[in-house]
Amino acid sequence: MRERIENINLSIRKISEKAAKIDDIVRFDIGQPSFDTPEHVKEATKEGLEEKQGYSPMLGLEEMREAVLNEEKQKKGFEGLDLGLENVMVTTGGMGALFAIFSARLGRGDKALFNDPCWGPYKMISEVNGNEWEQVEYWNDDRELRPEAREKIAEADMMVVNTPGNPTGYVLTEDQAREIGECAGENDTFLSLMRSITDWFTGKNITRQQFTQMIQLL
């Protein structure tokens, strides 16, 4: 583990820290929200600090998991899934969730596949976890899955798909969601879906329902 950590490439955070020291610089390095944390979230955090001190359950507070489950069940596109409390886990930040997924699904030497370009920490998590990783451009100019991508998906143990894509903001269409879900299913490749802001999607972009269909294909 120590050797793997020592060999991790330079993080963009170190570059960001240097850039932050320069006056009058416009930063495009981190997707910092342009709005403040809602007041009810702040108040709930304060109450939690006062009332709940000590170790929390491994999967997260049950009342929080129940709230997440109830909200997801009410959303269009999740009606066909048999969701229970055992399907909900709360982590301290997204990185914790990602590391848990990589560790649970991939063994030492197993390969993860990422789009090119992709969010840098995917590679770091793979390296710390002892996994192999590879990048390939998923889509051609016609928004179809590239033949090279199909080959790499067949070779990989897990592939990561997130929409909107980081760092490009690329958003999948319904056809793309179906195509990549079918390809992963045909090759028995675990499909890790990153669905951060689908509540905001409109028009012809992929919706929560298409993500559900992708999951059901597997």
PDB file of C-alpha atoms in Angstrom:
ATOM      1  CA  MET A   1       0.000   0.000   0.000  1.00  0.00           C
ATOM      2  CA  ARG A   2       2.771   2.488   0.908  1.00  0.00           C
ATOM      3  CA  GLU A   3       4.566   1.964  -2.399  1.00  0.00           C
ATOM      4  CA  ARG A   4       1.353   2.372  -4.375  1.00  0.00           C
ATOM      5  CA  ILE A   5       0.562   5.644  -2.593  1.00  0.00           C
ATOM      6  CA  GLU A   6       4.071   6.971  -3.170  1.00  0.00           C
ATOM      7  CA  ASN A   7       3.739   6.339  -6.906  1.00  0.00           C
ATOM      8  CA  ILE A   8       0.473   8.267  -7.334  1.00  0.00           C
ATOM      9  CA  ASN A   9       0.730  11.066  -9.891  1.00  0.00           C
ATOM     10  CA  LEU A  10       0.622  14.746  -8.915  1.00  0.00           C
ATOM     11  CA  SER A  11      -2.865  15.826  -7.887  1.00  0.00           C
ATOM     12  CA  ILE A  12      -4.538  18.791  -9.545  1.00  0.00           C
ATOM     13  CA  ARG A  13      -5.244  20.016  -6.001  1.00  0.00           C
ATOM     14  CA  LYS A  14      -1.563  20.893  -5.604  1.00  0.00           C
ATOM     15  CA  ILE A  15      -1.718  22.910  -8.808  1.00  0.00           C
ATOM     16  CA  SER A  16      -4.922  24.556  -7.562  1.00  0.00           C
ATOM     17  CA  GLU A  17      -3.251  25.575  -4.315  1.00  0.00           C
ATOM     18  CA  LYS A  18      -0.469  27.300  -6.243  1.00  0.00           C
ATOM     19  CA  ALA A  19      -2.948  29.007  -8.563  1.00  0.00           C
ATOM     20  CA  ALA A  20      -4.966  30.293  -5.601  1.00  0.00           C
ATOM     21  CA  LYS A  21      -1.958  32.365  -4.501  1.00  0.00           C
ATOM     22  CA  ILE A  22      -1.975  34.353  -7.749  1.00  0.00           C
ATOM     23  CA  ASP A  23      -3.905  37.627  -7.674  1.00  0.00           C
ATOM     24  CA  ASP A  24      -6.769  38.283 -10.113  1.00  0.00           C
ATOM     25  CA  ILE A  25      -6.837  34.734 -11.484  1.00  0.00           C
ATOM     26  CA  VAL A  26     -10.002  33.180 -12.901  1.00  0.00           C
ATOM     27  CA  ARG A  27     -10.178  29.571 -11.727  1.00  0.00           C
ATOM     28  CA  PHE A  28     -11.783  26.772 -13.715  1.00  0.00           C
ATOM     29  CA  ASP A  29     -10.117  23.919 -11.833  1.00  0.00           C
ATOM     30  CA  ILE A  30     -12.762  22.901  -9.268  1.00  0.00           C
ATOM     31  CA  GLY A  31     -16.536  22.740  -9.659  1.00  0.00           C
ATOM     32  CA  GLN A  32     -17.297  24.830  -6.596  1.00  0.00           C
ATOM     33  CA  PRO A  33     -21.083  25.430  -6.261  1.00  0.00           C
ATOM     34  CA  SER A  34     -22.202  28.979  -7.001  1.00  0.00           C
ATOM     35  CA  PHE A  35     -24.877  28.864  -4.286  1.00  0.00           C
ATOM     36  CA  ASP A  36     -24.761  28.628  -0.515  1.00  0.00           C
ATOM     37  CA  THR A  37     -25.728  25.541   1.480  1.00  0.00           C
ATOM     38  CA  PRO A  38     -29.516  25.650   2.169  1.00  0.00           C
ATOM     39  CA  GLU A  39     -30.418  26.865   5.642  1.00  0.00           C
ATOM     40  CA  HIS A  40     -32.332  23.704   6.600  1.00  0.00           C
ATOM     41  CA  VAL A  41     -29.224  21.647   5.835  1.00  0.00           C
ATOM     42  CA  LYS A  42     -27.109  23.914   8.030  1.00  0.00           C
ATOM     43  CA  GLU A  43     -29.630  23.644  10.861  1.00  0.00           C
ATOM     44  CA  ALA A  44     -29.788  19.856  10.575  1.00  0.00           C
ATOM     45  CA  THR A  45     -25.991  19.729  10.740  1.00  0.00           C
ATOM     46  CA  LYS A  46     -25.979  21.835  13.896  1.00  0.00           C
ATOM     47  CA  GLU A  47     -28.611  19.617  15.497  1.00  0.00           C
ATOM     48  CA  GLY A  48     -26.633  16.540  14.568  1.00  0.00           C
ATOM     49  CA  LEU A  49     -23.544  17.898  16.273  1.00  0.00           C
ATOM     50  CA  GLU A  50     -25.536  18.505  19.442  1.00  0.00           C
ATOM     51  CA  GLU A  51     -27.568  15.297  19.533  1.00  0.00           C
ATOM     52  CA  LYS A  52     -25.547  12.588  17.804  1.00  0.00           C
ATOM     53  CA  GLN A  53     -22.032  12.234  19.087  1.00  0.00           C
ATOM     54  CA  GLY A  54     -20.011   9.058  18.847  1.00  0.00           C
ATOM     55  CA  TYR A  55     -19.667   6.362  16.216  1.00  0.00           C
ATOM     56  CA  SER A  56     -22.379   6.097  13.581  1.00  0.00           C
ATOM     57  CA  PRO A  57     -23.628   2.822  12.034  1.00  0.00           C
ATOM     58  CA  MET A  58     -21.375   1.445   9.294  1.00  0.00           C
ATOM     59  CA  LEU A  59     -23.960   2.000   6.545  1.00  0.00           C
ATOM     60  CA  GLY A  60     -25.033   5.415   7.843  1.00  0.00           C
ATOM     61  CA  LEU A  61     -27.794   6.581  10.172  1.00  0.00           C
ATOM     62  CA  GLU A  62     -30.901   4.508   9.574  1.00  0.00           C
ATOM     63  CA  GLU A  63     -33.237   7.511   9.526  1.00  0.00           C
ATOM     64  CA  MET A  64     -31.071   9.131   6.852  1.00  0.00           C
ATOM     65  CA  ARG A  65     -31.002   5.967   4.749  1.00  0.00           C
ATOM     66  CA  GLU A  66     -34.775   5.697   5.075  1.00  0.00           C
ATOM     67  CA  ALA A  67     -35.150   9.300   3.907  1.00  0.00           C
ATOM     68  CA  VAL A  68     -32.930   8.617   0.881  1.00  0.00           C
ATOM     69  CA  LEU A  69     -34.831   5.423   0.078  1.00  0.00           C
ATOM     70  CA  ASN A  70     -38.246   7.085   0.331  1.00  0.00           C
ATOM     71  CA  GLU A  71     -37.187   9.947  -1.907  1.00  0.00           C
ATOM     72  CA  GLU A  72     -35.754   7.625  -4.567  1.00  0.00           C
ATOM     73  CA  LYS A  73     -38.870   5.436  -4.550  1.00  0.00           C
ATOM     74  CA  GLN A  74     -41.013   8.461  -5.382  1.00  0.00           C
ATOM     75  CA  LYS A  75     -38.986   9.382  -8.452  1.00  0.00           C
ATOM     76  CA  LYS A  76     -40.115   8.419 -11.921  1.00  0.00           C
ATOM     77  CA  GLY A  77     -38.136   5.552 -13.380  1.00  0.00           C
ATOM     78  CA  PHE A  78     -37.506   3.694 -10.130  1.00  0.00           C
ATOM     79  CA  GLU A  79     -40.899   1.972 -10.019  1.00  0.00           C
ATOM     80  CA  GLY A  80     -39.539  -1.248 -11.516  1.00  0.00           C
ATOM     81  CA  LEU A  81     -36.782  -1.706  -8.963  1.00  0.00           C
ATOM     82  CA  ASP A  82     -37.302  -3.599  -5.717  1.00  0.00           C
ATOM     83  CA  LEU A  83     -35.420  -1.188  -3.477  1.00  0.00           C
ATOM     84  CA  GLY A  84     -34.969  -1.760   0.241  1.00  0.00           C
ATOM     85  CA  LEU A  85     -32.947  -0.257   3.038  1.00  0.00           C
ATOM     86  CA  GLU A  86     -30.181  -2.773   2.281  1.00  0.00           C
ATOM     87  CA  ASN A  87     -29.660  -0.977  -1.058  1.00  0.00           C
ATOM     88  CA  VAL A  88     -28.792   2.354   0.561  1.00  0.00           C
ATOM     89  CA  MET A  89     -25.407   3.287   1.981  1.00  0.00           C
ATOM     90  CA  VAL A  90     -24.204   6.703   3.120  1.00  0.00           C
ATOM     91  CA  THR A  91     -20.541   7.670   2.850  1.00  0.00           C
ATOM     92  CA  THR A  92     -18.522  10.662   3.960  1.00  0.00           C
ATOM     93  CA  GLY A  93     -18.225  12.329   0.575  1.00  0.00           C
ATOM     94  CA  GLY A  94     -18.224  10.904  -2.922  1.00  0.00           C
ATOM     95  CA  MET A  95     -14.610   9.726  -2.734  1.00  0.00           C
ATOM     96  CA  GLY A  96     -15.510   7.335   0.069  1.00  0.00           C
ATOM     97  CA  ALA A  97     -18.294   5.859  -2.041  1.00  0.00           C
ATOM     98  CA  LEU A  98     -16.023   5.473  -5.058  1.00  0.00           C
ATOM     99  CA  PHE A  99     -13.279   3.771  -3.052  1.00  0.00           C
ATOM    100  CA  ALA A 100     -15.844   1.391  -1.564  1.00  0.00           C
ATOM    101  CA  ILE A 101     -17.151   0.485  -5.040  1.00  0.00           C
ATOM    102  CA  PHE A 102     -13.682  -0.094  -6.469  1.00  0.00           C
ATOM    103  CA  SER A 103     -12.601  -2.149  -3.450  1.00  0.00           C
ATOM    104  CA  ALA A 104     -15.762  -4.264  -3.435  1.00  0.00           C
ATOM    105  CA  ARG A 105     -15.836  -5.019  -7.160  1.00  0.00           C
ATOM    106  CA  LEU A 106     -12.179  -5.193  -8.172  1.00  0.00           C
ATOM    107  CA  GLY A 107      -9.409  -7.462  -6.947  1.00  0.00           C
ATOM    108  CA  ARG A 108      -5.691  -6.896  -7.280  1.00  0.00           C
ATOM    109  CA  GLY A 109      -4.837  -6.784 -10.981  1.00  0.00           C
ATOM    110  CA  ASP A 110      -8.454  -6.415 -12.158  1.00  0.00           C
ATOM    111  CA  LYS A 111      -8.982  -3.717 -14.757  1.00  0.00           C
ATOM    112  CA  ALA A 112     -11.151  -0.590 -14.575  1.00  0.00           C
ATOM    113  CA  LEU A 113     -12.062   1.317 -17.740  1.00  0.00           C
ATOM    114  CA  PHE A 114     -12.557   5.082 -17.904  1.00  0.00           C
ATOM    115  CA  ASN A 115     -13.569   7.499 -20.620  1.00  0.00           C
ATOM    116  CA  ASP A 116     -10.894   9.736 -22.130  1.00  0.00           C
ATOM    117  CA  PRO A 117     -10.789  12.354 -20.730  1.00  0.00           C
ATOM    118  CA  CYS A 118     -11.946  11.454 -17.234  1.00  0.00           C
ATOM    119  CA  TRP A 119     -11.813  12.699 -13.660  1.00  0.00           C
ATOM    120  CA  GLY A 120      -8.248  12.130 -12.430  1.00  0.00           C
ATOM    121  CA  PRO A 121      -9.036  10.558  -9.022  1.00  0.00           C
ATOM    122  CA  TYR A 122     -10.504   7.483 -10.742  1.00  0.00           C
ATOM    123  CA  LYS A 123      -6.955   6.538 -11.708  1.00  0.00           C
ATOM    124  CA  MET A 124      -5.587   7.307  -8.244  1.00  0.00           C
ATOM    125  CA  ILE A 125      -8.216   5.137  -6.556  1.00  0.00           C
ATOM    126  CA  SER A 126      -7.393   2.282  -8.941  1.00  0.00           C
ATOM    127  CA  GLU A 127      -3.675   2.535  -8.245  1.00  0.00           C
ATOM    128  CA  VAL A 128      -4.067   2.677  -4.467  1.00  0.00           C
ATOM    129  CA  ASN A 129      -6.438  -0.290  -4.679  1.00  0.00           C
ATOM    130  CA  GLY A 130      -3.942  -2.335  -6.701  1.00  0.00           C
ATOM    131  CA  ASN A 131      -6.105  -2.360  -9.832  1.00  0.00           C
ATOM    132  CA  GLU A 132      -5.123  -1.907 -13.448  1.00  0.00           C
ATOM    133  CA  TRP A 133      -6.820   0.880 -15.375  1.00  0.00           C
ATOM    134  CA  GLU A 134      -7.172   1.997 -18.958  1.00  0.00           C
ATOM    135  CA  GLN A 135      -8.698   4.944 -20.776  1.00  0.00           C
ATOM    136  CA  VAL A 136     -10.490   4.962 -24.103  1.00  0.00           C
ATOM    137  CA  GLU A 137     -12.687   7.512 -25.812  1.00  0.00           C
ATOM    138  CA  TYR A 138     -16.182   6.053 -25.528  1.00  0.00           C
ATOM    139  CA  TRP A 139     -18.039   8.001 -28.230  1.00  0.00           C
ATOM    140  CA  ASN A 140     -17.445   9.013 -31.851  1.00  0.00           C
ATOM    141  CA  ASP A 141     -18.633  12.264 -33.454  1.00  0.00           C
ATOM    142  CA  ASP A 142     -22.023  10.687 -34.187  1.00  0.00           C
ATOM    143  CA  ARG A 143     -22.497   9.920 -30.465  1.00  0.00           C
ATOM    144  CA  GLU A 144     -22.132   6.193 -31.083  1.00  0.00           C
ATOM    145  CA  LEU A 145     -19.987   3.782 -29.078  1.00  0.00           C
ATOM    146  CA  ARG A 146     -16.605   3.501 -30.788  1.00  0.00           C
ATOM    147  CA  PRO A 147     -15.427   0.010 -31.897  1.00  0.00           C
ATOM    148  CA  GLU A 148     -12.265   0.470 -29.807  1.00  0.00           C
ATOM    149  CA  ALA A 149     -14.423   1.187 -26.770  1.00  0.00           C
ATOM    150  CA  ARG A 150     -16.418  -1.993 -27.312  1.00  0.00           C
ATOM    151  CA  GLU A 151     -13.206  -4.005 -27.366  1.00  0.00           C
ATOM    152  CA  LYS A 152     -11.953  -2.406 -24.159  1.00  0.00           C
ATOM    153  CA  ILE A 153     -15.301  -2.918 -22.410  1.00  0.00           C
ATOM    154  CA  ALA A 154     -15.088  -6.626 -23.212  1.00  0.00           C
ATOM    155  CA  GLU A 155     -11.625  -6.779 -21.613  1.00  0.00           C
ATOM    156  CA  ALA A 156     -12.464  -4.749 -18.487  1.00  0.00           C
ATOM    157  CA  ASP A 157     -13.836  -5.991 -15.172  1.00  0.00           C
ATOM    158  CA  MET A 158     -15.563  -2.678 -14.483  1.00  0.00           C
ATOM    159  CA  MET A 159     -16.268   0.461 -16.475  1.00  0.00           C
ATOM    160  CA  VAL A 160     -17.193   3.873 -15.114  1.00  0.00           C
ATOM    161  CA  VAL A 161     -19.841   6.046 -16.742  1.00  0.00           C
ATOM    162  CA  ASN A 162     -20.847   9.419 -15.377  1.00  0.00           C
ATOM    163  CA  THR A 163     -23.148  12.034 -16.826  1.00  0.00           C
ATOM    164  CA  PRO A 164     -22.638  14.946 -17.044  1.00  0.00           C
ATOM    165  CA  GLY A 165     -19.074  13.845 -17.712  1.00  0.00           C
ATOM    166  CA  ASN A 166     -16.220  15.256 -15.693  1.00  0.00           C
ATOM    167  CA  PRO A 167     -14.334  17.313 -16.849  1.00  0.00           C
ATOM    168  CA  THR A 168     -16.134  17.943 -20.176  1.00  0.00           C
ATOM    169  CA  GLY A 169     -19.758  18.179 -19.059  1.00  0.00           C
ATOM    170  CA  TYR A 170     -20.726  15.653 -21.760  1.00  0.00           C
ATOM    171  CA  VAL A 171     -24.303  14.406 -21.237  1.00  0.00           C
ATOM    172  CA  LEU A 172     -25.498  11.013 -22.454  1.00  0.00           C
ATOM    173  CA  THR A 173     -28.570  10.625 -24.656  1.00  0.00           C
ATOM    174  CA  GLU A 174     -31.133   7.866 -24.181  1.00  0.00           C
ATOM    175  CA  ASP A 175     -29.675   5.899 -27.097  1.00  0.00           C
ATOM    176  CA  GLN A 176     -26.160   6.152 -25.666  1.00  0.00           C
ATOM    177  CA  ALA A 177     -27.343   4.977 -22.263  1.00  0.00           C
ATOM    178  CA  ARG A 178     -29.032   1.962 -23.813  1.00  0.00           C
ATOM    179  CA  GLU A 179     -26.050   1.141 -26.042  1.00  0.00           C
ATOM    180  CA  ILE A 180     -23.456   1.228 -23.289  1.00  0.00           C
ATOM    181  CA  GLY A 181     -25.726  -0.681 -20.919  1.00  0.00           C
ATOM    182  CA  GLU A 182     -26.239  -3.438 -23.483  1.00  0.00           C
ATOM    183  CA  CYS A 183     -22.526  -3.626 -24.280  1.00  0.00           C
ATOM    184  CA  ALA A 184     -21.568  -3.946 -20.619  1.00  0.00           C
ATOM    185  CA  GLY A 185     -24.276  -6.552 -20.048  1.00  0.00           C
ATOM    186  CA  GLU A 186     -23.208  -8.656 -23.036  1.00  0.00           C
ATOM    187  CA  ASN A 187     -19.624  -8.768 -21.759  1.00  0.00           C
ATOM    188  CA  ASP A 188     -20.476  -9.263 -18.072  1.00  0.00           C
ATOM    189  CA  THR A 189     -18.645  -6.025 -17.290  1.00  0.00           C
ATOM    190  CA  PHE A 190     -19.704  -4.322 -14.066  1.00  0.00           C
ATOM    191  CA  LEU A 191     -21.115  -0.889 -14.893  1.00  0.00           C
ATOM    192  CA  SER A 192     -20.505   1.802 -12.286  1.00  0.00           C
ATOM    193  CA  LEU A 193     -22.926   4.684 -12.822  1.00  0.00           C
ATOM    194  CA  MET A 194     -22.205   8.154 -11.498  1.00  0.00           C
ATOM    195  CA  ARG A 195     -25.510  10.042 -11.422  1.00  0.00           C
ATOM    196  CA  SER A 196     -24.827  13.305  -9.667  1.00  0.00           C
ATOM    197  CA  ILE A 197     -27.354  15.830 -10.946  1.00  0.00           C
ATOM    198  CA  THR A 198     -29.909  13.974 -13.079  1.00  0.00           C
ATOM    199  CA  ASP A 199     -32.724  15.898 -11.400  1.00  0.00           C
ATOM    200  CA  TRP A 200     -31.664  18.831 -13.565  1.00  0.00           C
ATOM    201  CA  PHE A 201     -31.707  16.977 -16.912  1.00  0.00           C
ATOM    202  CA  THR A 202     -34.287  18.043 -19.481  1.00  0.00           C
ATOM    203  CA  GLY A 203     -35.178  17.489 -23.119  1.00  0.00           C
ATOM    204  CA  LYS A 204     -33.505  14.581 -24.903  1.00  0.00           C
ATOM    205  CA  ASN A 205     -30.729  14.080 -22.371  1.00  0.00           C
ATOM    206  CA  ILE A 206     -30.606  10.890 -20.344  1.00  0.00           C
ATOM    207  CA  THR A 207     -33.104  10.767 -17.487  1.00  0.00           C
ATOM    208  CA  ARG A 208     -33.317   8.763 -14.304  1.00  0.00           C
ATOM    209  CA  GLN A 209     -35.556   6.300 -16.129  1.00  0.00           C
ATOM    210  CA  GLN A 210     -32.894   5.547 -18.735  1.00  0.00           C
ATOM    211  CA  PHE A 211     -30.378   4.928 -15.952  1.00  0.00           C
ATOM    212  CA  THR A 212     -32.826   2.471 -14.411  1.00  0.00           C
ATOM    213  CA  GLN A 213     -33.126   0.701 -17.758  1.00  0.00           C
ATOM    214  CA  MET A 214     -29.330   0.474 -17.940  1.00  0.00           C
ATOM    215  CA  ILE A 215     -29.247  -1.150 -14.506  1.00  0.00           C
ATOM    216  CA  GLN A 216     -31.987  -3.612 -15.451  1.00  0.00           C
ATOM    217  CA  LEU A 217     -30.002  -4.667 -18.540  1.00  0.00           C
ATOM    218  CA  LEU A 218     -27.346  -6.003 -16.169  1.00  0.00           C
TER     219      LEU A 218
END
